[in-house]
Amino acid sequence: MKILFVGDVVGNIGIKTLETYLPQIKQVVKPQLTIVNGENAVNGKGINEQAYQKIAVAGADVVSGGNHSWDRKEVVDLYNDPKKKVLRPYNFPGDSVPGTGIIKVKVNQKTVYVINMQGTAMMQPLDNPFHNFDKLLPTLEKDAIKFVDFHAETTSEKIATGMYLTGKVAAVVGTHTHVPTNDARVFEKQTAYLTDVGMTGSYDGILGITRGPVINRFLTQRPTKHEVDEDGRMQIGFCVVDINDQTNYARSIKNYVINPDNKKFLQ
């Protein structure tokens, strides 16, 4: 089984990029499951029904989230709709939090769990993700594939999570920092890992945001209003995980970026 995972969609340009490139990518990869992180889809912060629908129509089977999952008040209705395959981080504290951090899907008669978990180092003080994995994983079907979108800030927490989950899940792919890393590998021939898959949005901004205000903040140390660079050129970051249906573990993981300076994947 091939799982295609696309990094954080940022703003309208991110959705446009997804609409442009995802169908082409899927023609090449021919994945059985496509997951897209959509937590920055609306003006760089959060997701709503309209953005979710566009991402789904573009080709996403499941849409994952992160620290901006609650930035839109209207998102509660989206999370509470059982027909929508959209996630927010699993480890928000309390039992009354709307939505879910795990989705179970059937792919060619095979069960796949998509898990969205958020790190805590330099992030919101959510429940400990390691403890949450310890509680969650034993409750899932053993003969199932488990894919984790780990939304976190620090590389160390991401690598630690990948190593901690080796032999417990098929893949751990990092999101949030918007910069793709060059460390795709399979731990102990079992668990595919990538520190960060990158983002989908403006190639000319800073993490998808208009460069001027960001640079000015570093120059002056004064707060500035960040806006999505909607006029930039398009880029998309993604990875492909090949999983053995018999063992439920990964054979390989490869990460890619398509931007104006790199279109080799589609050539």
Coordinates of C-alpha atoms in Angstrom, one line a residue:
M1 CA 0.0 0.0 0.0
K2 CA 1.2 3.5 -0.8
I3 CA 0.2 6.4 1.4
L4 CA 0.7 9.9 0.1
F5 CA 1.1 12.7 2.7
V6 CA 1.1 16.4 1.8
G7 CA 2.4 19.1 4.1
D8 CA 0.6 22.0 5.7
V9 CA -1.6 23.9 3.2
V10 CA -1.2 27.6 3.8
G11 CA -3.9 30.0 2.7
N12 CA -5.8 30.2 -0.6
I13 CA -2.6 29.9 -2.5
G14 CA -2.0 26.6 -0.7
I15 CA -5.4 25.3 -1.8
K16 CA -4.7 26.5 -5.3
T17 CA -1.4 24.7 -5.3
L18 CA -3.0 21.6 -4.0
E19 CA -5.7 21.8 -6.8
T20 CA -3.0 22.2 -9.4
Y21 CA -0.5 19.6 -8.3
L22 CA -2.2 16.9 -6.3
P23 CA -4.1 15.3 -9.2
Q24 CA -0.8 15.2 -11.1
I25 CA 1.1 13.7 -8.2
K26 CA -1.5 11.1 -7.6
Q27 CA -1.3 10.0 -11.3
V28 CA 2.4 9.3 -10.8
V29 CA 2.3 7.8 -7.3
K30 CA -1.1 6.0 -7.5
P31 CA -1.6 6.0 -3.7
Q32 CA -4.3 4.0 -2.0
L33 CA -4.7 6.7 0.7
T34 CA -4.0 10.5 0.5
I35 CA -3.6 12.6 3.7
V36 CA -3.3 16.3 3.7
N37 CA -2.5 18.6 6.6
G38 CA -4.9 21.5 6.4
E39 CA -4.5 23.4 9.6
N40 CA -3.3 26.6 7.9
A41 CA -5.8 26.6 5.1
V42 CA -7.8 29.7 6.0
N43 CA -5.6 32.8 6.0
G44 CA -2.8 30.8 7.5
K45 CA -4.7 30.0 10.7
G46 CA -7.2 27.2 10.9
I47 CA -9.7 25.5 8.6
N48 CA -13.4 25.8 7.9
E49 CA -16.0 23.9 5.9
Q50 CA -15.2 25.6 2.6
A51 CA -11.5 25.0 2.8
Y52 CA -12.1 21.4 3.9
Q53 CA -14.3 20.7 0.9
K54 CA -11.8 22.2 -1.5
I55 CA -9.0 20.1 -0.1
A56 CA -11.2 17.0 -0.3
V57 CA -12.2 17.7 -3.8
A58 CA -8.6 18.2 -4.8
G59 CA -7.9 14.6 -3.7
A60 CA -7.5 14.3 0.0
D61 CA -9.1 11.3 1.8
V62 CA -8.2 12.5 5.3
V63 CA -7.3 16.1 6.4
S64 CA -5.2 16.4 9.6
G65 CA -4.6 19.5 11.8
G66 CA -2.3 21.0 14.4
N67 CA -1.9 24.0 16.8
H68 CA -4.2 26.2 14.7
S69 CA -7.0 23.7 14.7
W70 CA -9.2 26.0 16.9
D71 CA -8.5 29.3 15.3
R72 CA -12.0 29.3 13.5
K73 CA -15.1 29.3 15.7
E74 CA -17.1 27.7 13.0
V75 CA -14.8 24.7 12.9
V76 CA -16.7 23.0 15.8
D77 CA -19.5 22.0 13.4
L78 CA -16.9 20.6 10.9
Y79 CA -15.3 18.5 13.6
N80 CA -18.6 17.2 14.9
D81 CA -19.7 16.0 11.5
P82 CA -19.1 12.3 11.3
K83 CA -19.1 12.3 7.5
K84 CA -16.1 14.6 7.4
K85 CA -12.7 12.9 7.6
V86 CA -10.9 15.8 9.4
L87 CA -8.7 15.6 12.4
R88 CA -7.4 17.8 15.2
P89 CA -4.6 16.8 17.6
Y90 CA -5.6 13.8 19.7
N91 CA -3.9 15.0 22.9
F92 CA -6.1 18.0 23.7
P93 CA -7.0 17.6 27.4
G94 CA -10.5 16.5 28.5
D95 CA -13.1 14.2 27.2
S96 CA -15.5 16.9 25.9
V97 CA -13.3 18.4 23.2
P98 CA -15.1 18.4 19.8
G99 CA -13.8 16.3 17.0
T100 CA -11.3 13.4 17.0
G101 CA -7.6 12.9 16.7
I102 CA -7.9 9.5 15.1
I103 CA -9.8 8.2 12.0
K104 CA -10.2 4.6 10.9
V105 CA -10.5 4.0 7.2
K106 CA -10.8 0.9 5.1
V107 CA -8.4 0.7 2.1
N108 CA -8.8 -2.4 -0.1
Q109 CA -10.2 -4.4 2.9
K110 CA -7.3 -3.2 5.0
T111 CA -7.8 -1.1 8.1
V112 CA -5.7 2.0 8.4
Y113 CA -5.7 4.4 11.4
V114 CA -4.6 7.9 10.8
I115 CA -3.5 9.5 14.0
N116 CA -2.9 13.3 14.6
M117 CA -0.8 14.1 17.6
Q118 CA 0.8 17.4 18.7
G119 CA 4.1 17.9 20.4
T120 CA 4.6 19.9 23.6
A121 CA 8.1 21.3 23.3
M122 CA 7.8 25.0 22.6
M123 CA 4.1 24.4 21.9
Q124 CA 0.8 24.6 23.7
P125 CA 0.8 22.6 27.0
L126 CA -1.4 19.7 25.7
D127 CA -1.4 16.3 27.3
N128 CA 1.9 14.4 27.0
P129 CA 1.9 12.8 23.5
F130 CA 4.1 9.8 24.6
H131 CA 1.6 8.9 27.3
N132 CA -1.3 9.3 24.9
F133 CA 0.4 6.9 22.4
D134 CA 0.9 4.4 25.2
K135 CA -2.8 4.5 26.1
L136 CA -4.2 4.7 22.5
L137 CA -2.2 2.1 20.5
P138 CA -3.0 -1.0 22.6
T139 CA -6.7 -0.2 21.9
L140 CA -6.4 -0.4 18.1
E141 CA -6.7 -3.4 15.9
K142 CA -3.3 -5.2 15.8
D143 CA -3.7 -6.2 12.1
A144 CA -4.0 -2.6 11.0
I145 CA -1.7 0.0 9.5
K146 CA -1.1 3.0 11.7
F147 CA 0.0 6.4 10.3
V148 CA 1.0 9.3 12.5
D149 CA 1.0 13.0 11.6
F150 CA 3.2 14.4 14.5
H151 CA 2.7 18.2 14.6
A152 CA 5.6 19.6 16.6
E153 CA 8.1 22.4 16.8
T154 CA 11.4 20.8 17.8
T155 CA 13.4 18.3 15.7
S156 CA 14.4 16.5 18.9
E157 CA 10.9 15.8 20.0
K158 CA 10.0 14.6 16.5
I159 CA 12.9 12.2 16.3
A160 CA 12.3 10.9 19.8
T161 CA 8.7 10.2 18.9
G162 CA 9.7 8.4 15.7
M163 CA 12.2 6.2 17.6
Y164 CA 9.7 5.7 20.5
L165 CA 7.1 4.4 18.1
T166 CA 9.4 2.2 16.1
G167 CA 7.7 -1.2 15.7
K168 CA 4.4 0.2 17.0
V169 CA 3.3 2.2 13.9
A170 CA 4.0 2.1 10.2
A171 CA 4.9 5.8 9.8
V172 CA 5.6 9.0 11.8
V173 CA 5.7 12.1 9.6
G174 CA 6.4 15.5 11.1
T175 CA 4.5 18.8 10.2
H176 CA 4.3 22.4 11.5
T177 CA 7.7 23.9 10.7
H178 CA 6.9 24.2 7.0
V179 CA 10.5 23.5 6.0
P180 CA 11.2 20.0 4.4
T181 CA 13.9 18.0 6.0
N182 CA 16.3 15.6 4.2
D183 CA 16.1 12.7 6.7
A184 CA 13.5 10.3 5.4
R185 CA 14.3 6.8 6.6
V186 CA 12.9 3.6 8.0
F187 CA 13.8 2.7 11.6
E188 CA 14.7 -0.9 12.0
K189 CA 13.0 -1.9 8.8
Q190 CA 9.7 -1.1 10.4
T191 CA 8.6 2.5 10.9
A192 CA 9.0 5.2 8.2
Y193 CA 10.1 8.5 9.6
L194 CA 10.5 12.1 8.3
T195 CA 11.1 15.1 10.6
D196 CA 9.1 17.5 8.4
V197 CA 7.4 17.1 5.1
G198 CA 7.3 20.8 4.3
M199 CA 4.4 23.0 3.3
T200 CA 2.1 23.7 0.4
G201 CA 1.7 27.4 -0.5
S202 CA 3.9 30.4 -1.4
Y203 CA 7.5 29.7 -2.5
D204 CA 8.3 33.4 -2.2
G205 CA 7.2 34.0 1.3
I206 CA 8.6 33.0 4.7
L207 CA 6.9 29.8 5.7
G208 CA 4.1 30.9 3.5
I209 CA 3.8 34.3 5.0
T210 CA 4.5 37.7 3.3
R211 CA 8.2 38.3 3.8
G212 CA 8.2 42.1 4.7
P213 CA 6.5 42.0 8.1
V214 CA 8.4 38.9 9.1
I215 CA 11.7 40.5 8.3
N216 CA 10.6 43.7 10.0
R217 CA 9.9 41.9 13.2
F218 CA 13.4 40.5 13.3
L219 CA 14.8 44.0 12.6
T220 CA 12.7 45.8 15.2
Q221 CA 11.6 43.1 17.7
R222 CA 8.2 44.7 17.4
P223 CA 5.0 42.6 16.8
T224 CA 3.8 42.7 13.3
K225 CA 0.7 41.4 11.5
H226 CA 1.4 38.3 9.5
E227 CA -0.5 37.7 6.2
V228 CA -0.3 34.8 3.8
D229 CA 1.7 35.6 0.7
E230 CA -1.1 34.9 -1.7
D231 CA 0.7 36.4 -4.7
G232 CA 3.8 34.1 -4.5
R233 CA 4.8 31.3 -6.8
M234 CA 3.6 27.8 -5.8
Q235 CA 5.3 25.0 -3.9
I236 CA 4.2 21.7 -2.5
G237 CA 5.9 19.4 -0.1
F238 CA 4.9 15.7 0.2
C239 CA 6.1 12.2 0.9
V240 CA 5.2 8.7 -0.2
V241 CA 5.3 5.8 2.3
D242 CA 5.2 2.3 0.9
I243 CA 3.8 -0.2 3.4
N244 CA 3.8 -4.0 3.4
D245 CA 0.2 -5.1 3.9
Q246 CA 1.4 -8.4 5.3
T247 CA 3.5 -6.9 8.1
N248 CA 1.8 -3.5 8.5
Y249 CA 5.3 -1.9 8.5
A250 CA 7.0 0.4 6.0
R251 CA 9.2 -0.7 3.1
S252 CA 10.3 2.8 2.3
I253 CA 9.6 6.5 2.5
K254 CA 10.6 9.2 0.0
N255 CA 10.0 12.9 0.3
Y256 CA 9.7 15.4 -2.5
V257 CA 9.3 19.1 -3.2
I258 CA 7.8 20.7 -6.3
N259 CA 8.5 24.4 -6.8
P260 CA 9.6 26.8 -9.6
D261 CA 13.2 25.6 -9.1
N262 CA 12.5 21.9 -8.9
K263 CA 9.9 20.2 -11.0
K264 CA 11.8 16.9 -11.6
F265 CA 9.0 14.8 -10.0
L266 CA 6.6 15.7 -12.8
Q267 CA 9.1 15.4 -15.7

